[in-house]
PDB file of C-alpha atoms in Angstrom:
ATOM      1  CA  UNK P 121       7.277 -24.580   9.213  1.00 70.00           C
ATOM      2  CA  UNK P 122       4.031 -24.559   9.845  1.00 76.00           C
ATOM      3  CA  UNK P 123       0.370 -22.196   9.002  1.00 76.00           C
ATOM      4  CA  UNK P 124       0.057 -21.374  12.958  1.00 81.00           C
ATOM      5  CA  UNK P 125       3.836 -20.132  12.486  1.00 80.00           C
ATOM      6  CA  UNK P 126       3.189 -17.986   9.819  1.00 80.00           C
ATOM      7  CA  UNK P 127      -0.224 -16.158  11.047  1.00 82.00           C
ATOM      8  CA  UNK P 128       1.320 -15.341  14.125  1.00 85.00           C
ATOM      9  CA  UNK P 129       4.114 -13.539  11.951  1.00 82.00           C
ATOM     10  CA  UNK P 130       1.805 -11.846  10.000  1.00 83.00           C
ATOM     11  CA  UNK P 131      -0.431 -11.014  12.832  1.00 85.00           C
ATOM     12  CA  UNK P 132       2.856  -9.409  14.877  1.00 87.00           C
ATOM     13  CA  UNK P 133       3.725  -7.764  11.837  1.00 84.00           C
ATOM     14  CA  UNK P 134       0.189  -6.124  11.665  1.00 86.00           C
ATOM     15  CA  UNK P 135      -0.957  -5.357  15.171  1.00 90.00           C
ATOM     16  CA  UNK P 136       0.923  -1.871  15.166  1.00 91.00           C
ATOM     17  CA  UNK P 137      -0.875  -0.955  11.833  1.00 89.00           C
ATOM     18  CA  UNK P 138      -3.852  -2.006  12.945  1.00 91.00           C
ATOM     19  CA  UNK P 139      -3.429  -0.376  16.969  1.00 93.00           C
ATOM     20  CA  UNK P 140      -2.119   3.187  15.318  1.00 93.00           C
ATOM     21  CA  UNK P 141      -5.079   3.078  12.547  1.00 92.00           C
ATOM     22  CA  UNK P 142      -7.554   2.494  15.618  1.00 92.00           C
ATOM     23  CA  UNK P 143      -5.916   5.030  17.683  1.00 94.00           C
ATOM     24  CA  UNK P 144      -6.537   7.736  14.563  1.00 94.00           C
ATOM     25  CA  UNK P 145      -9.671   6.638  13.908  1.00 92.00           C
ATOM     26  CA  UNK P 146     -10.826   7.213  17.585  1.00 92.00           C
ATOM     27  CA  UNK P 147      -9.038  10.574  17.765  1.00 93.00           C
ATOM     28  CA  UNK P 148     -10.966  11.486  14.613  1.00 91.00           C
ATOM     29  CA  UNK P 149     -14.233  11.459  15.775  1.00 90.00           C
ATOM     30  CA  UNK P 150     -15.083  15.640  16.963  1.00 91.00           C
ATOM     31  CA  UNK P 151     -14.684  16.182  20.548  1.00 92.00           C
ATOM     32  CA  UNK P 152     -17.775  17.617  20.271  1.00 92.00           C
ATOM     33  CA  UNK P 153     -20.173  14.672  20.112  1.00 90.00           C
ATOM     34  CA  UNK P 154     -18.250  13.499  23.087  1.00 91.00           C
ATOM     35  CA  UNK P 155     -18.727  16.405  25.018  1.00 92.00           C
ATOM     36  CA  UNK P 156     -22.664  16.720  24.234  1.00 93.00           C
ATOM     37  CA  UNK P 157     -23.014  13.472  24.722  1.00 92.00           C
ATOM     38  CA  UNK P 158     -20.789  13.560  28.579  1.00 93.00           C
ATOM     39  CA  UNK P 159     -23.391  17.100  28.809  1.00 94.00           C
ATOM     40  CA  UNK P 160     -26.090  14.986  28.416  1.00 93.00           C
ATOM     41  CA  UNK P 161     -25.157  12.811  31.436  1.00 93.00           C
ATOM     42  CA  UNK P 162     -24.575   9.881  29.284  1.00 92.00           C
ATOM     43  CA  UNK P 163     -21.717   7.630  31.038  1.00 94.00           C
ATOM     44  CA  UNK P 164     -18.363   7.641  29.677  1.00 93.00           C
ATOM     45  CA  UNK P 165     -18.366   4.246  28.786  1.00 94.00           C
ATOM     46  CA  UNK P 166     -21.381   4.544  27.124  1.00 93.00           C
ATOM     47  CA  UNK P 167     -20.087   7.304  24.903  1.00 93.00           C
ATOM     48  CA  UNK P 168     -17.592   5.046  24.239  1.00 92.00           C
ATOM     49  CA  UNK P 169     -19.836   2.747  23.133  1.00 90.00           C
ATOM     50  CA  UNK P 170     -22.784   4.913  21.233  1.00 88.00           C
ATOM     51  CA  UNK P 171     -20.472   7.919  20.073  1.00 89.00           C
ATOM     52  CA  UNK P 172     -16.869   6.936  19.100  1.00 91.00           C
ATOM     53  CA  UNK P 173     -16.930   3.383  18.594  1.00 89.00           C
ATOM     54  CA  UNK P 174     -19.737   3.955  15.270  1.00 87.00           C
ATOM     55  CA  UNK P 175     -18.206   7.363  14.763  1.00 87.00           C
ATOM     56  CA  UNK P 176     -14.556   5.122  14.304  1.00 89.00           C
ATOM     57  CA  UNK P 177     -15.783   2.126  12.393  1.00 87.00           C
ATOM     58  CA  UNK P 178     -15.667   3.742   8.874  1.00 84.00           C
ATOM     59  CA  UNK P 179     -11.542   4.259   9.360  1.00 85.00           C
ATOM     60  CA  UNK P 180     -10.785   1.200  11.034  1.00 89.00           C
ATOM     61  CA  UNK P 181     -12.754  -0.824   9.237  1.00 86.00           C
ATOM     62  CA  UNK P 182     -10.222   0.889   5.888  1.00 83.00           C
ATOM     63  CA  UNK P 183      -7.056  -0.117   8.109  1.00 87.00           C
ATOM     64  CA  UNK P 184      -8.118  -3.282   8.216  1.00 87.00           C
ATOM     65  CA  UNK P 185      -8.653  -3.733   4.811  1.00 83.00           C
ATOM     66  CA  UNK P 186      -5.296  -2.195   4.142  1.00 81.00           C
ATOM     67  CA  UNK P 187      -3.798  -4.320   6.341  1.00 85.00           C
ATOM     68  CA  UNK P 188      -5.558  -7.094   4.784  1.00 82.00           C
ATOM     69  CA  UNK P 189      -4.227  -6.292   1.543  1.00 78.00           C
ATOM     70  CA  UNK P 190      -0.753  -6.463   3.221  1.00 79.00           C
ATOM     71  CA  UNK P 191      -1.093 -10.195   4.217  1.00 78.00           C
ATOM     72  CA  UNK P 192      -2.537 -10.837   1.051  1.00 74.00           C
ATOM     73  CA  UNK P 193       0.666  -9.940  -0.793  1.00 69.00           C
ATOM     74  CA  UNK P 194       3.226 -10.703   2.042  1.00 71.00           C
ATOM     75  CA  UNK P 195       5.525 -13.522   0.724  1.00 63.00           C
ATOM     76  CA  UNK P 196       8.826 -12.885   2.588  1.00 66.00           C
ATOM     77  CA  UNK P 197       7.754 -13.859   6.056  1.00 70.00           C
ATOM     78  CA  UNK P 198       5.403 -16.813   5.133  1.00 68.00           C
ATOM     79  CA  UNK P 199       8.872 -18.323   3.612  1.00 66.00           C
ATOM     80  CA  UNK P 200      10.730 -18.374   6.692  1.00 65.00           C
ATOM     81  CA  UNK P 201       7.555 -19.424   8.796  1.00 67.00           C
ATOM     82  CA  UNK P 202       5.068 -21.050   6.793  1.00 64.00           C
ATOM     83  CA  UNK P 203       7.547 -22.854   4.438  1.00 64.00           C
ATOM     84  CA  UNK P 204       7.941 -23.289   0.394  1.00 66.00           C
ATOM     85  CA  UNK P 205       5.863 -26.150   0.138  1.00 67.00           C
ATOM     86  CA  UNK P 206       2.626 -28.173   1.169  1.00 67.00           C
ATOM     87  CA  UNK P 207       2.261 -31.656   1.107  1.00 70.00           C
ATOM     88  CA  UNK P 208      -0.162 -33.354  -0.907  1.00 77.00           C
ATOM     89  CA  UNK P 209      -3.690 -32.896   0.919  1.00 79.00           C
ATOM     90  CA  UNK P 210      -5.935 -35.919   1.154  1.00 81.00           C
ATOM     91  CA  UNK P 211      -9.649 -34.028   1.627  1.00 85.00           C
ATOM     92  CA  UNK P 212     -11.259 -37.317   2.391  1.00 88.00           C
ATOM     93  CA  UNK P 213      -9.068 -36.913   5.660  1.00 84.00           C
ATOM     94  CA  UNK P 214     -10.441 -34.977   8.609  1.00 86.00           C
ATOM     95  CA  UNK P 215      -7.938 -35.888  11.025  1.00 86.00           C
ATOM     96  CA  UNK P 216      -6.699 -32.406  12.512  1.00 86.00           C
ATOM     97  CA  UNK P 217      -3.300 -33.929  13.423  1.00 86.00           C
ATOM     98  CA  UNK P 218      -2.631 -35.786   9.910  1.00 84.00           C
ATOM     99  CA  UNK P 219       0.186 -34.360   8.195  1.00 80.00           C
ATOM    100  CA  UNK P 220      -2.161 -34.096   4.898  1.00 82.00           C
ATOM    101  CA  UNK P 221      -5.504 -32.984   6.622  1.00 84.00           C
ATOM    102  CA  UNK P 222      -6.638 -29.879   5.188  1.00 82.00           C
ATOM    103  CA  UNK P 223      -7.896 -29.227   9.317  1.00 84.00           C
ATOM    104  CA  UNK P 224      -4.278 -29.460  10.389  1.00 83.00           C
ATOM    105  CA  UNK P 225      -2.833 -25.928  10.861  1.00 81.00           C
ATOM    106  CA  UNK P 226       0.469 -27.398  12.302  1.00 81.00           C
ATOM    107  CA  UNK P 227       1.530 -28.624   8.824  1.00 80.00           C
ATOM    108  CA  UNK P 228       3.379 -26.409   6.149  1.00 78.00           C
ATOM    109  CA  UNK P 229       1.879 -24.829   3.219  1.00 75.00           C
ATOM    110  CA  UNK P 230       2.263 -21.785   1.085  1.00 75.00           C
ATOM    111  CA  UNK P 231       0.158 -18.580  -0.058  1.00 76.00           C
ATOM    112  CA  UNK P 232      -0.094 -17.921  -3.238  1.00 79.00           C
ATOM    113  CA  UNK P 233       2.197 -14.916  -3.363  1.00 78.00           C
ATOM    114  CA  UNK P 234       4.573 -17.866  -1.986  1.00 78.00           C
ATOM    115  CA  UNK P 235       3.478 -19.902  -5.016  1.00 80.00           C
ATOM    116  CA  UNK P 236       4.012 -17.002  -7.781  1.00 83.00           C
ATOM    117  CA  UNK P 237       7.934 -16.663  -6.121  1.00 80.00           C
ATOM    118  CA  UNK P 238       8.405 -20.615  -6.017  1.00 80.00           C
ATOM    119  CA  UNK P 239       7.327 -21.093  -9.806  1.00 83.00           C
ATOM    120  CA  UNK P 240       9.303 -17.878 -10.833  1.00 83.00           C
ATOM    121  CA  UNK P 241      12.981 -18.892  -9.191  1.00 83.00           C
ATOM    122  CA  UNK P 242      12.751 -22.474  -9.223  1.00 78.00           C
ATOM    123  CA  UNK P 243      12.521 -22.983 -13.391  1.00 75.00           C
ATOM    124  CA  UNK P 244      11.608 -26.664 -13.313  1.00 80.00           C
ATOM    125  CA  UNK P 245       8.273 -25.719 -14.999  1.00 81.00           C
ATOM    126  CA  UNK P 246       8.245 -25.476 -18.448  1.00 86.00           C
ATOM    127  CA  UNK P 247       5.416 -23.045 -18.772  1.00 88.00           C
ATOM    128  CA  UNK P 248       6.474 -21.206 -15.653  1.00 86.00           C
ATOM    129  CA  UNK P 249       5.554 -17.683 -16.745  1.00 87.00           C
ATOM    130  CA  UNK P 250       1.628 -18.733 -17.753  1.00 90.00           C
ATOM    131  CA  UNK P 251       1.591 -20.304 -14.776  1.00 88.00           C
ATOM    132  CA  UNK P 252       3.093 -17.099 -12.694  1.00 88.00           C
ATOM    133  CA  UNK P 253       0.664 -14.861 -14.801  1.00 91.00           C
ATOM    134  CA  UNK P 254      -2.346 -16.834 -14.027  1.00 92.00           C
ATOM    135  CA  UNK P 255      -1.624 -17.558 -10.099  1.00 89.00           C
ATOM    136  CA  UNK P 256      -0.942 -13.576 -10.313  1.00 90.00           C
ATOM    137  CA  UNK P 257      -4.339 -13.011 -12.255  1.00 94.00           C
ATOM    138  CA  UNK P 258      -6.134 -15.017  -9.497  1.00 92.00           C
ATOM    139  CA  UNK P 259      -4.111 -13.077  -6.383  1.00 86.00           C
ATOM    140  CA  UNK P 260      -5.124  -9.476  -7.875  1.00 88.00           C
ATOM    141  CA  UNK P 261      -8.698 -10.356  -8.537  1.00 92.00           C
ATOM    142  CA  UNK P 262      -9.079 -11.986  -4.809  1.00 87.00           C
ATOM    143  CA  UNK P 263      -7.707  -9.414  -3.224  1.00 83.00           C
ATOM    144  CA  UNK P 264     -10.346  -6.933  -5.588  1.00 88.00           C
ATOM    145  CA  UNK P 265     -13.066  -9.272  -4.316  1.00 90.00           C
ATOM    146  CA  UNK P 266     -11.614  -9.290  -0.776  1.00 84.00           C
ATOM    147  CA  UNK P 267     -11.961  -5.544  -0.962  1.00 82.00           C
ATOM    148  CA  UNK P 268     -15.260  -4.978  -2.466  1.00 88.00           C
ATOM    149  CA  UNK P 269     -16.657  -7.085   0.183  1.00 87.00           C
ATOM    150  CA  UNK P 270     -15.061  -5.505   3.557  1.00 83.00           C
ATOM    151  CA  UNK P 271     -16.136  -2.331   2.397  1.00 82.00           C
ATOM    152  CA  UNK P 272     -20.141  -3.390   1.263  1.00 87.00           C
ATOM    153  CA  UNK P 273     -19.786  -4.998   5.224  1.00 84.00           C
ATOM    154  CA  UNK P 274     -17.945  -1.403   6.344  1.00 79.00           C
ATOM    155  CA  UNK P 275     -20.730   0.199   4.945  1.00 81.00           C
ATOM    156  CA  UNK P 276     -23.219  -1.998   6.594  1.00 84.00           C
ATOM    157  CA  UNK P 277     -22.514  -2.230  10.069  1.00 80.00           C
ATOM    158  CA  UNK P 278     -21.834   1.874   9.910  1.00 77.00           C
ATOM    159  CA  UNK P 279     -25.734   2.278   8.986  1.00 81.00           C
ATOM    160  CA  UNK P 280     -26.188  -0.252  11.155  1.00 79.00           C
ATOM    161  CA  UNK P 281     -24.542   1.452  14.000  1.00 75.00           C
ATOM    162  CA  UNK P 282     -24.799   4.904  12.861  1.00 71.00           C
ATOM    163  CA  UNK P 283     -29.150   4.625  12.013  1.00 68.00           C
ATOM    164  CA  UNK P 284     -27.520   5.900   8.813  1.00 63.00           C
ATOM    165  CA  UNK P 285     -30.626   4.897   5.953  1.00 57.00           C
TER     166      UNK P 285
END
């Protein structure tokens, strides 16, 4: 069990959401700014670059936070990957390879949808349902936050990109 373990699950589980939103988003753009701007004796690659990539950003820049929000809430993978539990972590230690370095990304440790599970099915916690309801209070409003922010950046780097004012 270990973090690197379950990122790379998540990320596996992810890259064909994230390749087939891309792919849309690309196809999306009208074939006529391509065109004009091939017409214009523009190269291709910079099309790519100046036409389709800022044209695309807006959708993949929504995958992503959907995918996003997919991680956020994915519990069933980080179990078998990540593990059920993290040990203690000492934040006074900065040695990458401790076992209870916050830096070391080769020890286990759990999400917080992992955490809401744990407290609901193990029952060793008196107050387990507060404690469910609040470490679900937290993982709704993060993921709200998480959101608001990608798409104030989203709308950013399109204006950015597009000379959008």
């Amino acid at each position: 069990y270990s973090i690197i373990g379950g990122a790379l699950a998540l990320t596996i589980f992810n890259l064909p959401v994230m390749v087939r939103v891309t792919e849309d988003a690309i196809r999306s753009v009208p074939k006529e700014q391509k065109e004009a701007s091939l017409a214009l004796g523009v190269s291709k690659w910079h099309t790519i670059k100046t036409v389709l990539i800022p044209g695309a950003v807006p959708s993949i820049i929504t995958g992503a936070i959907l995918a996003s929000g997919r991680v956020f809430g994915e519990a069933a993978a980080l179990l078998f990957t990540a593990g059920l539990t993290t040990p203690r972590l000492n934040f006074a230690d900065w040695n990458p390879f401790s076992e209870t370095s916050p830096l070391n990304i080769f020890r286990p440790a759990e999400t917080l949808a992992v955490h809401i599970w744990n407290v609901n099915t193990q029952g060793i916690i008196p107050d387990a349902e507060a404690i469910a309801n609040g470490a679900s209070a937290v993982l709704v409003l993060s993921v709200l936050i998480f959101n608001l922010a990608a798409r104030w950046l989203g709308s950013f780097i399109h204006k950015k990109l597009t000379a959008n004012k």
